[in-house]
Coordinates of C-alpha atoms in Angstrom, one line a residue:
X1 CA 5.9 -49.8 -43.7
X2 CA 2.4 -51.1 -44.9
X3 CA 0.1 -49.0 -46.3
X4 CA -1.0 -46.1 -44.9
X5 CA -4.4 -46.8 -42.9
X6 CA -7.6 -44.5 -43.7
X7 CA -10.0 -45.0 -40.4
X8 CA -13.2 -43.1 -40.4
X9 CA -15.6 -45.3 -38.5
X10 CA -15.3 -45.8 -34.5
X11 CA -15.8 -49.6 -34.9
X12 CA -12.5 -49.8 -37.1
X13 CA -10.7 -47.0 -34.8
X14 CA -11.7 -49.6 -31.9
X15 CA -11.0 -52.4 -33.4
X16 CA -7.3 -51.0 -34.4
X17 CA -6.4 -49.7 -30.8
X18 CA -7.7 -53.2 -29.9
X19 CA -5.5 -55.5 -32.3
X20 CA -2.8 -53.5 -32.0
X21 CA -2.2 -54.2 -27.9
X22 CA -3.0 -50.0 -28.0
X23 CA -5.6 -50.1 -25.2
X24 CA -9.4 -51.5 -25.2
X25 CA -10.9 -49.2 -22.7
X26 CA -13.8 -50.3 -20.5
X27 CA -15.7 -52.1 -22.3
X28 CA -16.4 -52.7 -26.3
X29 CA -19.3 -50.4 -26.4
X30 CA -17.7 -47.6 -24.5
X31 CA -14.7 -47.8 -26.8
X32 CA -16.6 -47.6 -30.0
X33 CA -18.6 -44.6 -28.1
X34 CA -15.9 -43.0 -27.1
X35 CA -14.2 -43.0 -30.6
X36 CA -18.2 -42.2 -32.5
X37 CA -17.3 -38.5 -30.8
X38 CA -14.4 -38.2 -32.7
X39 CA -15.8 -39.5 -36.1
X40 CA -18.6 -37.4 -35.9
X41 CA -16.4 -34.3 -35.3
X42 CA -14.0 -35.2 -38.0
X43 CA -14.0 -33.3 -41.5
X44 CA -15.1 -34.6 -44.2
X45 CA -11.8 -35.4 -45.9
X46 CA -10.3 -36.6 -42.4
X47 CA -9.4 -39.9 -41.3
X48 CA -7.7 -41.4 -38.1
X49 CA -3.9 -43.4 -39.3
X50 CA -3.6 -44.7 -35.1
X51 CA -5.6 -44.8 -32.5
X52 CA -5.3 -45.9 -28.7
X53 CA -6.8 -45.9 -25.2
X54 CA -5.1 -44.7 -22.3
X55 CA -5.2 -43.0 -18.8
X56 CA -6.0 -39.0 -19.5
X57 CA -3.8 -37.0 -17.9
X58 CA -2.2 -39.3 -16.0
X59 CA -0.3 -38.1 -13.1
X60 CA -0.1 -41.5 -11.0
X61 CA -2.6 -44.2 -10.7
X62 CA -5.0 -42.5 -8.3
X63 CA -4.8 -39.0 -10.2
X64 CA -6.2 -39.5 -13.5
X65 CA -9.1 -38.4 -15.5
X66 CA -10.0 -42.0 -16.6
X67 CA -10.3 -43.9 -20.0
X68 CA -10.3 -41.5 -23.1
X69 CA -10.1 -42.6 -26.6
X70 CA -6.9 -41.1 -28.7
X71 CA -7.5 -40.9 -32.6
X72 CA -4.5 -39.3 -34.5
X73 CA -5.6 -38.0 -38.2
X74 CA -4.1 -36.2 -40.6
X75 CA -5.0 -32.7 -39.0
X76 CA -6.0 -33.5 -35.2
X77 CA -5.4 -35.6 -32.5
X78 CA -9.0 -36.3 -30.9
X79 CA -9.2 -37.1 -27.5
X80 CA -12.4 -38.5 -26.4
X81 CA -14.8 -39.5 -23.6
X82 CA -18.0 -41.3 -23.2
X83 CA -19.6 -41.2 -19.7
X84 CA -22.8 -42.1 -18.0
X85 CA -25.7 -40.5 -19.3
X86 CA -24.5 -40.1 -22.6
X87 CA -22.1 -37.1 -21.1
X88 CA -19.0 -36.7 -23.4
X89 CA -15.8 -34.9 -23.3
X90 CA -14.4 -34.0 -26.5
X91 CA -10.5 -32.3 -26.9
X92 CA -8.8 -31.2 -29.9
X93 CA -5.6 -30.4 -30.7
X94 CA -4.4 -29.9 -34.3
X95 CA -1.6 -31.8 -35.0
X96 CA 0.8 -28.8 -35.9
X97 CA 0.5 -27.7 -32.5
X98 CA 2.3 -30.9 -31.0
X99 CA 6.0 -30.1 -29.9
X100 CA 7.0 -33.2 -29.5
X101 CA 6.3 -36.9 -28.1
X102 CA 7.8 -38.8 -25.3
X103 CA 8.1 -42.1 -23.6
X104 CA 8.3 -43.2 -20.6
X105 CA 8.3 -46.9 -19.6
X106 CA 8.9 -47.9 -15.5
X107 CA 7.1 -49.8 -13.0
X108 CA 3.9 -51.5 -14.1
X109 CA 2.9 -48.0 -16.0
X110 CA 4.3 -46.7 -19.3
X111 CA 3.5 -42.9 -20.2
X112 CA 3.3 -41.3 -23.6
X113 CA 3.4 -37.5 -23.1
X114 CA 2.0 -35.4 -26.2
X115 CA 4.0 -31.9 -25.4
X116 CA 2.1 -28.5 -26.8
X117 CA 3.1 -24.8 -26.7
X118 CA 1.4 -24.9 -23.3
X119 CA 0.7 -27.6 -21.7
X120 CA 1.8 -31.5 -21.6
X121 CA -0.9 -33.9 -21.8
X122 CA 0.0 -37.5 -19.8
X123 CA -1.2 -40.2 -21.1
X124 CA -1.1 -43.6 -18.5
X125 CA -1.0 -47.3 -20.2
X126 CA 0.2 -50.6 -19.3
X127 CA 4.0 -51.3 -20.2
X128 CA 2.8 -54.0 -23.0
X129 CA 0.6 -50.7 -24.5
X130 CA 2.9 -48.7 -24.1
X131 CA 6.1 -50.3 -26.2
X132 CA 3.6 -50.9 -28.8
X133 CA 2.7 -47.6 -29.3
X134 CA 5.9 -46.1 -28.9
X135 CA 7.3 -48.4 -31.7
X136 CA 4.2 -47.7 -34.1
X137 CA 4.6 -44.0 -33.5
X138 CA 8.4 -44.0 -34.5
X139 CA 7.7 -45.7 -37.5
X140 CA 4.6 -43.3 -38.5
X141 CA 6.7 -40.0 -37.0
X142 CA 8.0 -38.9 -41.1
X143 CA 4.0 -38.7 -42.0
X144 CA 2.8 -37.0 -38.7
X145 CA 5.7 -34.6 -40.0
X146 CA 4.2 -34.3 -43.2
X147 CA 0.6 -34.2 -42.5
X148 CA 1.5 -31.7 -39.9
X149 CA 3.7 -29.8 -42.7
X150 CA 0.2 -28.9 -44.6
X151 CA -1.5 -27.5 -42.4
X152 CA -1.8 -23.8 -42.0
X153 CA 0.6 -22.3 -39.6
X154 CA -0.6 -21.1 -36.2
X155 CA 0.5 -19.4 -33.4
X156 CA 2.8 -20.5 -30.8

């Protein structure tokens, strides 16, 4: 695997979901806005190793809640939102809380489901998007382990 990839500014987080077929959103500037909401609520020794762009809480094509931008570090997973009038949404989930990861690739929509104590977030993107990601996060699964490892414990 190359090495490991330290991404703290939303240009670079948009500019890695973008060359690596992981989503470009809207537009360039709602990308880069979207993903400024999770730099400026990282920690100071945080940094984003993937990021990506995809339907929030997918359900089907008509039952979504939009574009958000994804930005896994090594203690979070961001999940972001610009919107008109400079209205965000801003989720975090620490990244010991995530169960488990799935795939799903049929029709002309892929699905990556990010599975937590209680709830499953659905995440819609194109089948092209989604193969990508799903290959990228099988090769980065042994440090989302680890990073996930030293973080302090919490409750189920």
């Amino acid at each position: 695997m190359e090495q490991e990839i330290h991404l703290k500014k939303a240009e670079d987080m948009y500019a890695y979901s973008c060359e690596h077929n992981f989503g470009k959103g809207l537009t360039r500037a709602w990308g880069i806005n979207s993903f400024r909401l999770a730099e400026q609520a990282m920690d100071e020794d945080e940094f984003a190793y993937l990021t990506f762009i995809g339907l929030h809480r997918f359900h089907s094509m008509s039952a979504h809640q939009r574009n958000y931008a994804y930005a896994v570090t090594n203690k979070h997973i961001f999940m972001t939102q610009m919107r008109s009038f400079m209205r965000s949404r801003l989720d975090i989930i620490p990244l010991n809380a995530v169960l488990n990861l799935s795939f799903d690739n049929n029709d002309s929509i892929g699905v990556v489901k990010i599975h937590l104590p209680n709830d499953a977030i659905c995440v819609g993107m194109s089948q092209e998007s989604i193969q990508a990601l799903s290959k990228r996060f099988t090769e980065l699964l042994p440090v989302i382990q680890q990073y996930a490892q030293q973080l302090p414990q919490i409750e189920h």
